[in-house]
Coordinates of C-alpha atoms in Angstrom, one line a residue:
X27 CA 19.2 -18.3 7.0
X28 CA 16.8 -21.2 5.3
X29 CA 13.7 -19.3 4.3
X30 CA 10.6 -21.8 4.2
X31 CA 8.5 -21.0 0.7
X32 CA 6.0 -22.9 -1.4
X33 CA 7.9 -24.9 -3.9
X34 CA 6.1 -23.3 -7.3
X35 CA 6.3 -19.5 -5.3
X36 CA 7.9 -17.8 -8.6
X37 CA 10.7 -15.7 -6.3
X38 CA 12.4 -18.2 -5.4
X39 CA 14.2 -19.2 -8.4
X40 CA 15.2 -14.9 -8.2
X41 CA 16.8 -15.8 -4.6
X42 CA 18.1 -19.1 -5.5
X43 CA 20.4 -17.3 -7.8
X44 CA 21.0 -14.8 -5.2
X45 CA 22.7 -17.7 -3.5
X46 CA 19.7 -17.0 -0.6
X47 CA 19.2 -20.1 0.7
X48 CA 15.7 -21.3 0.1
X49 CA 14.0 -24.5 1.8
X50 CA 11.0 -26.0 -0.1
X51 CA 8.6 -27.3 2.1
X52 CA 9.1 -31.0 1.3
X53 CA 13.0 -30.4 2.6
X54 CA 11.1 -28.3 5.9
X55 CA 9.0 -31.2 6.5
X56 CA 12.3 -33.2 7.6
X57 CA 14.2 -30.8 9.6
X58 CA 14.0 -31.4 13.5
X59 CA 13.5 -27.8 14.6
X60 CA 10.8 -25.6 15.1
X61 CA 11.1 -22.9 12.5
X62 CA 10.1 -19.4 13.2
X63 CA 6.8 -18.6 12.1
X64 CA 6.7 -15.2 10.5
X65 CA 3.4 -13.4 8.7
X66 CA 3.9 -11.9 6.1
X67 CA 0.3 -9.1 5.5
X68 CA 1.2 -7.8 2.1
X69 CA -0.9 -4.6 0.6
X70 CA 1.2 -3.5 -1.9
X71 CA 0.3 -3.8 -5.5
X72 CA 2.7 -5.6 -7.0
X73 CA 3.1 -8.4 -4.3
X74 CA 6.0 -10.5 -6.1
X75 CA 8.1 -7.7 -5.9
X76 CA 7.4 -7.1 -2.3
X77 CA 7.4 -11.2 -1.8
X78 CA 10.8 -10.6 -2.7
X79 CA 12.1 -7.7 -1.0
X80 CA 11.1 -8.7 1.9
X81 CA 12.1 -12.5 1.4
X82 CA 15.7 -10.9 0.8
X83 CA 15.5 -8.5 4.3
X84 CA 14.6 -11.6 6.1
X85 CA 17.7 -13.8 4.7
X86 CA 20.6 -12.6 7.0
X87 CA 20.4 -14.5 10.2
X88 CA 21.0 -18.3 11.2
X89 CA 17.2 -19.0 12.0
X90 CA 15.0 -21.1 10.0
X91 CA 11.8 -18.7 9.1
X92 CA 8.5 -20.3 7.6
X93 CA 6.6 -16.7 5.7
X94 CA 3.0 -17.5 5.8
X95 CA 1.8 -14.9 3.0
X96 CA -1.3 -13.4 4.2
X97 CA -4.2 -10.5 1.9
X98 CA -6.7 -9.3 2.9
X99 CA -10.5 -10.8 1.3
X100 CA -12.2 -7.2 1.5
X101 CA -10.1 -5.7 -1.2
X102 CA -9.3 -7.5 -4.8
X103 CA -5.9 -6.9 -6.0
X104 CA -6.1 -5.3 -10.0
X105 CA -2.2 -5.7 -10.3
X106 CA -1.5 -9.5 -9.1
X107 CA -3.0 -12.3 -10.6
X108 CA -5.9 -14.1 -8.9
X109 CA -4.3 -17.3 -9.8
X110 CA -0.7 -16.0 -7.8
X111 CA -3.1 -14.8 -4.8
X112 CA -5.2 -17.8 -4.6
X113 CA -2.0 -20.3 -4.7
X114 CA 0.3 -18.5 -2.3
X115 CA -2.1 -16.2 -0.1
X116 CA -3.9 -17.2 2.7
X117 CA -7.3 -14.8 4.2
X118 CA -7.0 -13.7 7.6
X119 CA -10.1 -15.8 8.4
X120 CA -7.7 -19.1 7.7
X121 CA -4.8 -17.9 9.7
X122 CA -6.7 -16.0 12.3
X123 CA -6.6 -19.2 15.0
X124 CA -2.7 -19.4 14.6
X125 CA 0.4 -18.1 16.7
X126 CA 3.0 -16.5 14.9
X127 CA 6.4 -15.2 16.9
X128 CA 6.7 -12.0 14.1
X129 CA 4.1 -10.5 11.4
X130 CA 5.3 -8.0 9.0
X131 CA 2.7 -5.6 7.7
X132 CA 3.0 -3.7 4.6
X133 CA 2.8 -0.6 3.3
X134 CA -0.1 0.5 0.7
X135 CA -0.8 3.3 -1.7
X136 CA -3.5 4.4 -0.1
X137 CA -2.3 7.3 2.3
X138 CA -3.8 10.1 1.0
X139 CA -6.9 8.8 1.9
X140 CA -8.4 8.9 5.2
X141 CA -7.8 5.6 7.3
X142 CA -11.4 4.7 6.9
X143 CA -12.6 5.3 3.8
X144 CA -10.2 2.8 3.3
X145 CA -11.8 -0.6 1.7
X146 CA -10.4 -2.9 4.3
X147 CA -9.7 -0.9 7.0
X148 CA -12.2 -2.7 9.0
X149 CA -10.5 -5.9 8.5
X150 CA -6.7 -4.6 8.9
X151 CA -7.5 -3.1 12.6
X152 CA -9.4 -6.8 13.4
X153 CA -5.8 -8.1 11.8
X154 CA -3.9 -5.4 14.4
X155 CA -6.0 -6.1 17.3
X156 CA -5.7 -9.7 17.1
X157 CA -1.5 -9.2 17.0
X158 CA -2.2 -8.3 20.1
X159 CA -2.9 -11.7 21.2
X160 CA -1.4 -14.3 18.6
X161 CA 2.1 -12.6 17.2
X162 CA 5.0 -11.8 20.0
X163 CA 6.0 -8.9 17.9
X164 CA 4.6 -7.1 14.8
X165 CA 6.7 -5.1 12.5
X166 CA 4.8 -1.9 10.8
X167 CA 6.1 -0.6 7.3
X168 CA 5.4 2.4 5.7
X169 CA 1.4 3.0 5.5
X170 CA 1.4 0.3 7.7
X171 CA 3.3 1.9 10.8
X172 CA 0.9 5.0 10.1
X173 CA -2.0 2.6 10.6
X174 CA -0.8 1.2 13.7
X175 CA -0.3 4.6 15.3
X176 CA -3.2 6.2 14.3
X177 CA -5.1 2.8 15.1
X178 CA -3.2 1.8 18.6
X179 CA -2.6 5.5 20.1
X180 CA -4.8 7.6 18.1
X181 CA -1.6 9.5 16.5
X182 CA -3.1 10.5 12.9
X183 CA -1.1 11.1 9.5
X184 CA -0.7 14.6 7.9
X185 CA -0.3 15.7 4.5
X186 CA 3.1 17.0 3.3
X187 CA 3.8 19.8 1.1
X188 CA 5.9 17.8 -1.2
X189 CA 6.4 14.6 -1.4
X190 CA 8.8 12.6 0.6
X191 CA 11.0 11.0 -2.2
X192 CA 13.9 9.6 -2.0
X193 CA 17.0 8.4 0.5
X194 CA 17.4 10.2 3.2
X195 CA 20.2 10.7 6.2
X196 CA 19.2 9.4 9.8
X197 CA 20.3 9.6 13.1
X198 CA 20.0 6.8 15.8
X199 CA 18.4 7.3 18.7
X200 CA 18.2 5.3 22.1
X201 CA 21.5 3.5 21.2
X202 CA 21.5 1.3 24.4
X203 CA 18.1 -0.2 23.0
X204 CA 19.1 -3.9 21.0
X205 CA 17.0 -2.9 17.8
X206 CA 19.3 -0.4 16.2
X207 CA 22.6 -2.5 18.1
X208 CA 25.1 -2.5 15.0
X209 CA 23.7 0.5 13.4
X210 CA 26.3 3.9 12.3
X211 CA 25.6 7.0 14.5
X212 CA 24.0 8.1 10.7
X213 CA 22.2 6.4 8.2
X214 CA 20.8 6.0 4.7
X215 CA 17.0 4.5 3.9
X216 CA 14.4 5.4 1.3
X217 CA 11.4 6.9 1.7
X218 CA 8.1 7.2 -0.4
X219 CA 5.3 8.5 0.9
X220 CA 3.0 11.9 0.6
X221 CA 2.2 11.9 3.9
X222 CA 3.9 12.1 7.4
X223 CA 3.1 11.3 11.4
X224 CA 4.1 14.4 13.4
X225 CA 7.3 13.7 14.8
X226 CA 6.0 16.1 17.7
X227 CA 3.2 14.5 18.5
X228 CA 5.5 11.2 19.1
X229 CA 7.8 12.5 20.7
X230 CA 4.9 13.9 23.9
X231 CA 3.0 10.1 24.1
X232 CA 5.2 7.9 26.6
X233 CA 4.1 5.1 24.7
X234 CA 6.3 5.4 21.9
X235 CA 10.6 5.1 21.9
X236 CA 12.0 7.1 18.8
X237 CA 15.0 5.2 17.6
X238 CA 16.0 7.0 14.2
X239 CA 14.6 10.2 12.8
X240 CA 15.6 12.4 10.0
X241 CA 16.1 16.0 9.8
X242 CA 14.0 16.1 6.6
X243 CA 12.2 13.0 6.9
X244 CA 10.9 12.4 10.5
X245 CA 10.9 9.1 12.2
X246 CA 12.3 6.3 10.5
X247 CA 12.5 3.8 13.0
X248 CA 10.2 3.3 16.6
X249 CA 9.0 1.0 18.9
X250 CA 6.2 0.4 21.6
X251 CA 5.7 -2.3 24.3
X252 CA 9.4 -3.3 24.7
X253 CA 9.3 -4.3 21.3
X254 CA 5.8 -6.1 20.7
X255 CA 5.6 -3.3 18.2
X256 CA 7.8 -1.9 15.5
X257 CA 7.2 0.9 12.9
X258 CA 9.2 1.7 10.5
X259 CA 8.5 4.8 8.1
X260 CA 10.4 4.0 5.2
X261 CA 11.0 1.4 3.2
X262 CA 14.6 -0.4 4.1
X263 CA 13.6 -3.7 1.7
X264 CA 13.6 -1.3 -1.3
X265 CA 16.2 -2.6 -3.7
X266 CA 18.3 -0.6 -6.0
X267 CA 16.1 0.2 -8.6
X268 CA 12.5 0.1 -7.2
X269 CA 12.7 4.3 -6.3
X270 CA 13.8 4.7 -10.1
X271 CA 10.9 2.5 -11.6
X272 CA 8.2 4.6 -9.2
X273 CA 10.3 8.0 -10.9
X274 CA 9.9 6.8 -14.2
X275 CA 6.2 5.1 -13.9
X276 CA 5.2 9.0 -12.4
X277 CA 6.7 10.5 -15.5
X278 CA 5.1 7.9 -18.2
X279 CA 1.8 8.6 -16.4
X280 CA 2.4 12.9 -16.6
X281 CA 2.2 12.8 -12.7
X282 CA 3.9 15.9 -10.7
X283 CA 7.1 14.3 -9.6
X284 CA 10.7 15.1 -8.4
X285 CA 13.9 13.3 -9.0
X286 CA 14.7 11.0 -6.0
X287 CA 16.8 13.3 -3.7
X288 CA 20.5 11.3 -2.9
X289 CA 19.7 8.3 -5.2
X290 CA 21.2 9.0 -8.8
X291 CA 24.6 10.1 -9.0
X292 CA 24.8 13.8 -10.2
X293 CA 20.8 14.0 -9.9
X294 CA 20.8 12.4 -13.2
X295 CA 18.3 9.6 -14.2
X296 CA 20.3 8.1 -16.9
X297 CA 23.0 7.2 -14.1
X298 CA 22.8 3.6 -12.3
X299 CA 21.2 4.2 -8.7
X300 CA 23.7 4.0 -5.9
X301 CA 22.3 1.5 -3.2
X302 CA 23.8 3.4 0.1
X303 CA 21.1 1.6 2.6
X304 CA 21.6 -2.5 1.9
X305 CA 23.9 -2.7 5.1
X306 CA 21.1 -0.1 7.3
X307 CA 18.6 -2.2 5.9
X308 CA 19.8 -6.1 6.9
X309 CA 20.9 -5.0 10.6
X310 CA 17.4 -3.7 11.2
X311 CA 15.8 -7.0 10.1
X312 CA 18.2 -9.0 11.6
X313 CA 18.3 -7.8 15.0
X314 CA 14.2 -7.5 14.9
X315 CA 14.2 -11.7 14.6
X316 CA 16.7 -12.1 17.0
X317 CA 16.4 -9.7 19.7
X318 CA 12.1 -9.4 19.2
X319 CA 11.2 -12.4 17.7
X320 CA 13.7 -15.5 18.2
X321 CA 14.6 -14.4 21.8
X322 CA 11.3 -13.5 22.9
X323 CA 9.1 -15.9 21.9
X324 CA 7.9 -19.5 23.6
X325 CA 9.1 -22.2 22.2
X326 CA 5.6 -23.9 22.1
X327 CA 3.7 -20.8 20.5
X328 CA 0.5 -22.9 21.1
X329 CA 1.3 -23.8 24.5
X330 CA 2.5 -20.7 26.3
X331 CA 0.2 -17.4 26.7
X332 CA 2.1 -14.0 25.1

């Protein structure tokens, strides 16, 4: 699929060699089709490398997709330059009056903290609320799925005894359901997180369709509102080697941490990563723009009420 980015963004000479195909928008402005507009909320850290994992995960499908990068302005970024955030980022106050047909929001490294002593938690549940309204389905990473359940059905995170680390085996759920259509009865995905949403708890609210869970893990993959919202728990745009940099930037830093469980062959850091979830990971993003996004959404996003 033709992903629409700014013609200096620096990832897309990165997918350009990944043979991804990449529209700039001067090429966009002269295509006779209304793109798919998706939203892009990024809170990690290091955004270009999230800019690109995601950019990838959203690559496998026919559609045309225009990413509108969004941050948030009540929080400043200490590990992205203000030049990079300022020429490719856009405040939710800019975008707020717009429709988009999908809006991806990111995970952070801020779950060991309670959801509002979080900096821009204020703004992020306006940002969720207002989904509601202007985006015909929002997909939940990470932190950010947490978020939305605590914020939308007042489900709250707990703290694990260990940290969840590594990639992990999954079962689908629910197969009938045409957001895990494609998938193997079991799974692979990464997971990162010190934290966890009682898979009890969502089991018992009506609201909520489990789709994948993990024996060791907990949910991986679930849905509300026939699809108007989507959490995923891990993180299924990881690439190869983003679990082993977190390993060794723990270590440099003296932090308590394990070796990735399943990720190096032989448990052994010094061996190249096996990437076991690639396949796991496209389906999902795939089938969420077609079945959620492309196939639900008006074709005049402007002139047709969600």
């Amino acid at each position: 699929m033709p992903i629409r980015v700014q013609n200096e963004l620096p990832v897309k000479e990165i997918l350009e060699q990944e043979n991804i195909f990449v529209m700039d928008e001067h090429r966009a402005m002269h295509q006779d089709i209304r793109p798919i507009q998706i939203g892009l909320l990024n809170l990690m850290p290091l955004k270009e490398d999230t800019e690109l994992q995601i950019l990838r995960s959203l690559s496998n499908t026919p559609l045309q997709v225009d990413v509108t990068f969004v941050n948030v302005s009540s929080h400043v970024s200490r590990n992205t330059s203000t030049s990079h955030i300022n020429q490719f980022y856009q405040t939710f106050s800019e975008i707020k009056d717009r429709r988009f047909d999908g809006f991806i929001i990111t995970g952070a490294p801020v779950e060991q903290m309670p959801f509002e002593a979080v900096d821009y938690w204020d703004e992020l549940t306006e940002i969720m609320d207002w989904t509601k309204t202007n985006v015909t389905s929002a997909l939940h990473l990470c932190w950010g799925a947490q978020a939305a359940l605590y914020h939308h059905y007042g489900i709250d995170k707990v703290q694990v005894p260990h940290k969840l680390f590594g990639v992990f085996s999954h079962r689908v759920l629910n197969r009938k359901i045409p957001l895990v259509r494609g998938f193997d009865d079991v799974f692979m995905a990464p997971h990162s997180r010190h934290t966890d949403v009682p898979i009890e708890k969502l089991r018992a609210d009506e609201r909520i369709t489990i789709l994948a869970e993990s024996e060791e893990a907990g949910l991986f993959l679930g849905m509300a509102e026939d699809g108007r919202r989507i959490f995923v728990m891990g993180h299924p745009e990881y690439d190869r080697v983003t679990l082993d940099g977190e390993y060794k930037r723990d270590l440099g830093k003296g932090l308590p941490i394990d070796i990735p469980k399943n990720y190096y062959p032989e448990d052994n850091p010094e061996n190249k990563p096996l990437l076991t979830w690639r396949a796991a990971a496209n389906n999902l993003y795939t089938n969420w723009l077609n079945y959620y996004v492309y196939q639900a959404t008006p074709y005049d996003l402007y002139g047709t009420p969600f």
